[in-house]
Amino acid sequence: MASILGSVGTYLLTRPSSSGNDPNYSLGPVPTGATNRDPDSVAGVASRVLPSVVSIEAGNSTSTEGASGSGFLIKDGYVVTNNHVVAVAAQGGEIRVMFSNRKTTTARIVGRDPGSDLAVIKPEESFGTPVATLGNSDQVVVGDPVIAIGSPLGLTGTVTTGIVSSLNRPVIAGDETGASNEEPAYISAIQTDAAINPGNSGGPLVNGRGEVVGVNSAIATLSRSVNSQSGSIGLGFAIPVNQTRRVAEDLITTGKAKRPKIGIVLDREYRGQGVRIASEPAGGQQPVDAKGPAGKAGLKAGDVILEMDGLALQDGNELIALIRSKSPGAKIIIKYQRAGQEHTATLTVVADEDPTPTPSPT
């Protein structure tokens, strides 16, 4: 009897509560471990690059219009970003920059280049922020791991990762119709599937070593248009850092960027293979500038350019973007067709003496 009563007592003391509570329940201690990560891991790269990335807010003093984006610090306290991030403040507006330590300051525009969608600003104070390390975008290959860092939708210090999906992707960002006061940007872009959203614009795309290889600038929408106002669908585009380096140096030294060209006017009605040079003068320009690179290399009106540096051309926008990505003085190899015969020529890219308010095609 005593044994039975003892068992019943034990059961009554240890049975689960009808409410589901158990005062002795435990999941065990929290595991111990270091928060240090391999320097070559995504976390390691992010920890090195994040301090160099800033959040940018730009406003217009005459209206409620505003824009936001990202940027990154380069030598001597300058910040690289997209033109479309700061353009709204170009006529007397205000730009505010927030650093990774959440300190803020105002900034002024050093120079803008709508044709490449790049701009350089100078914050009043950089708070000892380290500069970003610039890489070599010519060494990027499809499949390389990359990391995008910025402030998508105002969420500062956001890190996303992916791969390089494609190279030399022709992208037109801006107003192709000419309805706005600024020309569209022709970009021969690095395409990535790293998530890029509104607010990432101007932030760095970095490689596995933490070197900036591109400037995040645009995303594609389901309507196949390039737009900065909708969410990521895994198609983001970045301006190659080698072009960024050249434009930034021009903007800092002279306030304007040189415009690469080869001295031709394109036939926009042509729909065949390659890109055809116009047959007749247009807008006061001859199809081929006799003193320009194409003219000196022997190209003539009506010639069809099939390839540039071994890349088969799909349309005129691709050729424009590729030329714009080159530095003045760079040599390119053109394969072209005339009267059914193929020819090859080497051209040296030159630059406009003065930027024009509307783009000369190439």
XYZ file of C-alpha atoms in Angstrom:
362
model
C 0.000 0.000 0.000
C 2.844 2.381 0.867
C 4.508 1.658 -2.479
C 1.310 2.349 -4.396
C 0.714 5.607 -2.554
C 4.332 6.683 -3.227
C 3.981 6.027 -6.977
C 0.731 7.957 -7.144
C 2.350 10.877 -5.319
C 5.311 10.897 -7.662
C 3.005 10.898 -10.715
C 0.939 13.752 -9.335
C 4.088 15.815 -8.716
C 5.726 15.156 -12.108
C 2.837 14.882 -14.543
C 2.689 17.624 -17.249
C 0.502 20.587 -16.503
C -2.741 20.685 -18.406
C -1.653 24.162 -19.603
C 1.468 22.745 -21.307
C 3.929 24.510 -18.952
C 6.877 22.633 -17.480
C 8.863 24.522 -14.817
C 11.887 22.263 -15.377
C 12.024 22.643 -19.203
C 15.327 23.833 -20.783
C 16.873 23.838 -24.261
C 20.345 23.746 -22.811
C 23.122 26.363 -22.767
C 23.874 28.694 -25.709
C 26.765 27.290 -27.772
C 30.065 29.104 -27.362
C 32.188 30.237 -30.307
C 34.044 33.160 -31.838
C 32.392 35.754 -34.088
C 35.573 36.126 -36.147
C 35.204 35.066 -39.775
C 37.656 34.071 -42.486
C 38.842 37.292 -44.204
C 37.961 35.755 -47.590
C 34.406 34.839 -46.587
C 31.426 37.027 -47.460
C 31.275 38.150 -43.826
C 35.001 38.918 -43.825
C 34.829 40.943 -47.034
C 31.712 42.796 -45.865
C 33.346 43.807 -42.576
C 36.247 45.387 -44.509
C 34.162 47.189 -47.133
C 31.146 48.377 -45.113
C 33.003 51.243 -43.380
C 33.782 52.781 -46.812
C 30.140 52.800 -47.970
C 27.864 55.775 -47.341
C 24.154 56.532 -47.614
C 23.162 59.636 -49.599
C 20.038 61.796 -49.446
C 19.644 64.584 -52.017
C 16.935 67.229 -52.167
C 15.867 70.172 -54.285
C 15.539 73.483 -52.459
C 12.742 74.659 -54.750
C 10.483 71.603 -54.478
C 9.764 68.466 -52.489
C 11.614 66.370 -55.060
C 14.307 64.148 -53.606
C 16.466 61.106 -54.246
C 18.409 58.625 -52.185
C 21.191 56.193 -52.882
C 24.620 55.022 -51.866
C 28.248 55.795 -52.547
C 31.759 54.866 -51.492
C 34.766 56.814 -50.312
C 37.868 57.142 -52.501
C 41.197 58.928 -52.077
C 41.254 62.399 -50.451
C 37.730 62.263 -49.047
C 35.780 62.144 -52.321
C 32.703 59.957 -52.713
C 31.701 58.215 -55.946
C 27.997 57.719 -56.648
C 25.490 57.757 -59.516
C 24.534 60.964 -61.273
C 20.848 60.119 -60.893
C 21.280 60.018 -57.111
C 22.514 63.630 -56.800
C 21.192 65.305 -59.979
C 18.142 66.624 -58.130
C 20.455 68.748 -55.936
C 22.494 70.181 -58.828
C 20.590 73.487 -58.850
C 20.942 74.714 -55.301
C 19.749 71.610 -53.465
C 21.220 69.897 -50.430
C 23.075 66.602 -50.143
C 23.465 64.777 -46.844
C 25.816 61.859 -46.359
C 25.599 59.294 -43.562
C 28.620 57.145 -42.818
C 28.648 53.612 -41.420
C 29.185 54.997 -37.913
C 25.878 56.912 -38.379
C 27.586 60.294 -38.359
C 26.182 62.681 -40.956
C 27.428 65.718 -42.849
C 26.551 67.796 -45.893
C 28.313 67.399 -49.223
C 28.801 69.374 -52.432
C 28.827 68.156 -56.014
C 32.334 68.102 -57.493
C 31.210 66.982 -60.944
C 28.518 65.004 -62.760
C 28.517 63.031 -65.993
C 24.978 62.116 -67.127
C 26.391 60.195 -70.107
C 27.947 57.597 -67.805
C 25.553 58.106 -64.851
C 28.488 58.839 -62.563
C 29.110 61.687 -60.138
C 31.647 62.679 -57.501
C 30.694 64.549 -54.329
C 32.808 65.899 -51.463
C 31.482 65.563 -47.896
C 32.427 68.329 -45.474
C 33.854 65.705 -43.121
C 34.823 62.057 -43.600
C 35.259 61.152 -39.882
C 38.385 59.098 -40.556
C 36.493 56.701 -42.805
C 38.730 54.275 -44.735
C 38.694 54.463 -48.523
C 37.472 51.633 -50.726
C 39.998 49.577 -52.659
C 39.468 49.800 -56.424
C 39.964 46.630 -58.468
C 40.297 45.920 -62.199
C 37.006 45.286 -63.986
C 38.861 43.937 -67.041
C 39.763 40.906 -64.917
C 36.134 40.103 -64.033
C 34.711 36.942 -65.626
C 31.247 35.434 -65.708
C 30.675 33.316 -62.608
C 32.893 35.359 -60.281
C 31.342 35.793 -56.811
C 30.425 39.407 -56.052
C 28.916 41.366 -53.164
C 26.675 44.427 -53.453
C 26.663 46.887 -50.569
C 24.398 49.899 -50.118
C 21.177 51.279 -48.691
C 18.279 49.627 -50.541
C 14.942 51.168 -49.557
C 16.791 53.215 -46.949
C 18.136 50.160 -45.125
C 21.727 51.286 -44.642
C 24.605 48.841 -44.569
C 22.775 46.111 -46.479
C 24.903 43.334 -47.970
C 23.750 40.974 -50.740
C 25.734 38.395 -52.612
C 25.645 36.627 -55.960
C 27.736 36.105 -59.071
C 28.619 37.956 -62.237
C 25.878 36.851 -64.632
C 27.133 38.530 -67.809
C 29.570 41.123 -69.113
C 29.300 43.965 -71.654
C 25.546 44.101 -71.199
C 24.290 47.222 -73.030
C 22.079 49.249 -70.694
C 20.506 52.636 -71.272
C 19.669 54.451 -68.057
C 17.784 57.724 -68.191
C 15.558 59.396 -70.734
C 16.053 58.105 -74.276
C 13.353 60.401 -75.623
C 15.230 63.565 -74.778
C 12.245 64.910 -72.869
C 14.375 65.694 -69.831
C 17.267 68.127 -69.704
C 19.821 65.347 -69.342
C 20.975 62.776 -71.823
C 20.595 59.049 -71.216
C 23.554 57.061 -69.965
C 24.938 54.329 -72.229
C 26.540 51.661 -70.042
C 28.417 48.522 -71.031
C 27.484 46.942 -67.739
C 28.470 44.096 -65.477
C 25.294 42.083 -64.912
C 24.824 40.421 -61.524
C 22.180 38.385 -59.729
C 23.141 39.918 -56.364
C 19.955 41.591 -55.123
C 19.942 45.292 -56.043
C 17.003 47.529 -55.141
C 16.208 51.256 -55.100
C 18.764 52.876 -52.816
C 21.611 50.578 -53.899
C 22.396 53.013 -56.727
C 25.932 54.345 -56.436
C 27.066 51.664 -54.010
C 29.967 49.323 -54.736
C 29.916 45.889 -56.313
C 32.978 44.134 -54.914
C 34.807 40.921 -55.723
C 35.893 38.144 -53.386
C 38.944 40.166 -52.341
C 36.879 43.165 -51.318
C 37.943 45.260 -54.329
C 35.364 47.471 -56.037
C 34.739 46.145 -59.553
C 31.579 48.116 -60.357
C 29.113 50.806 -59.318
C 25.573 49.473 -58.869
C 23.373 51.593 -61.118
C 20.243 49.944 -62.500
C 17.928 46.977 -62.311
C 15.650 45.340 -64.858
C 11.936 45.006 -64.229
C 9.540 42.355 -65.486
C 8.570 44.763 -68.270
C 12.199 44.506 -69.463
C 12.822 48.186 -68.884
C 15.688 49.531 -66.802
C 14.283 51.258 -63.786
C 15.334 52.162 -60.273
C 11.837 52.131 -58.811
C 10.900 48.469 -58.465
C 12.209 45.411 -56.682
C 15.036 43.087 -57.606
C 14.322 40.157 -59.891
C 17.956 39.050 -60.031
C 18.974 41.318 -62.922
C 21.200 44.129 -61.677
C 23.709 46.214 -63.612
C 26.917 47.912 -62.510
C 29.214 50.391 -64.259
C 32.691 48.792 -64.573
C 35.175 50.296 -62.131
C 37.799 50.981 -64.820
C 35.369 53.369 -66.516
C 34.420 54.748 -63.095
C 38.062 55.393 -62.238
C 38.606 57.383 -65.458
C 35.405 59.426 -65.134
C 36.030 60.165 -61.444
C 39.541 61.416 -62.190
C 38.183 63.673 -64.958
C 35.443 65.064 -62.723
C 37.827 65.784 -59.857
C 40.519 67.386 -62.024
C 38.366 69.349 -64.486
C 34.743 69.110 -63.343
C 33.675 67.291 -66.520
C 34.326 63.915 -68.109
C 35.845 63.288 -71.514
C 33.463 61.655 -73.994
C 35.109 58.784 -75.956
C 34.202 58.554 -79.644
C 35.366 57.126 -82.977
C 33.778 59.761 -85.222
C 30.783 58.123 -86.916
C 27.010 58.613 -87.106
C 24.855 55.475 -87.001
C 21.944 54.507 -89.217
C 19.212 54.088 -86.599
C 16.808 52.537 -89.119
C 19.107 49.618 -89.932
C 17.886 46.234 -88.631
C 20.332 43.773 -90.174
C 23.392 42.065 -88.783
C 25.796 44.402 -86.997
C 25.615 48.206 -86.988
C 25.550 50.325 -90.150
C 27.163 53.723 -90.531
C 24.722 56.294 -91.906
C 24.754 56.895 -95.666
C 23.812 60.565 -95.521
C 24.740 63.499 -93.243
C 22.505 63.874 -90.173
C 22.127 66.818 -87.834
C 24.929 68.675 -89.560
C 27.336 65.767 -89.114
C 28.968 63.724 -91.837
C 28.496 59.931 -91.520
C 32.241 59.585 -90.997
C 34.471 62.318 -89.625
C 37.402 62.286 -92.042
C 39.755 63.447 -89.278
C 38.354 61.048 -86.675
C 39.536 57.537 -85.761
C 37.096 55.765 -88.119
C 37.908 58.048 -91.034
C 41.649 57.647 -90.554
C 41.189 53.864 -90.436
C 39.398 53.881 -93.813
C 35.767 53.359 -92.782
C 33.158 54.941 -95.049
C 29.469 55.834 -95.061
C 27.304 52.735 -95.412
C 29.878 50.324 -93.962
C 28.424 47.728 -91.583
C 30.404 47.199 -88.376
C 30.097 43.529 -87.424
C 32.418 43.184 -84.431
C 34.353 45.226 -81.907
C 37.277 43.510 -80.192
C 35.878 40.130 -81.232
C 32.385 40.789 -79.835
C 29.595 40.446 -82.414
C 27.439 43.568 -82.230
C 23.679 43.336 -81.805
C 22.708 46.976 -82.259
C 23.896 50.556 -82.176
C 23.278 50.971 -78.448
C 25.750 48.200 -77.732
C 28.417 49.865 -79.873
C 27.838 53.232 -78.179
C 28.073 51.661 -74.712
C 31.271 49.825 -75.598
C 32.921 52.957 -77.011
C 31.873 55.003 -73.971
C 33.493 52.429 -71.693
C 36.905 52.949 -73.299
C 39.541 55.456 -72.305
C 40.709 58.023 -74.866
C 43.837 56.577 -76.439
C 42.628 52.979 -76.176
C 42.958 50.881 -79.319
C 40.040 48.800 -80.580
C 39.764 46.319 -83.434
C 36.782 46.685 -85.733
C 35.560 44.090 -88.225
C 33.328 45.641 -90.865
C 31.659 44.742 -94.132
C 31.648 46.711 -97.391
C 30.111 45.490 -100.639
C 29.914 41.962 -99.249
C 33.592 41.866 -98.278
C 34.834 41.794 -94.682
C 37.689 44.000 -93.523
C 39.498 44.654 -90.246
C 40.754 47.976 -88.921
C 42.427 49.184 -85.728
C 41.115 52.464 -84.310
C 42.391 54.684 -81.528
C 39.549 56.097 -79.429
C 39.584 59.878 -78.978
C 37.517 62.243 -76.833
C 35.271 65.196 -77.496
C 37.012 68.457 -76.697
C 33.876 69.633 -74.905
C 30.940 67.545 -73.666
C 27.750 68.179 -75.598
C 24.340 68.522 -73.919
C 22.935 65.695 -76.075
C 24.872 62.571 -76.978
C 26.628 62.328 -80.284
C 26.015 58.639 -81.070
C 29.588 57.413 -81.043
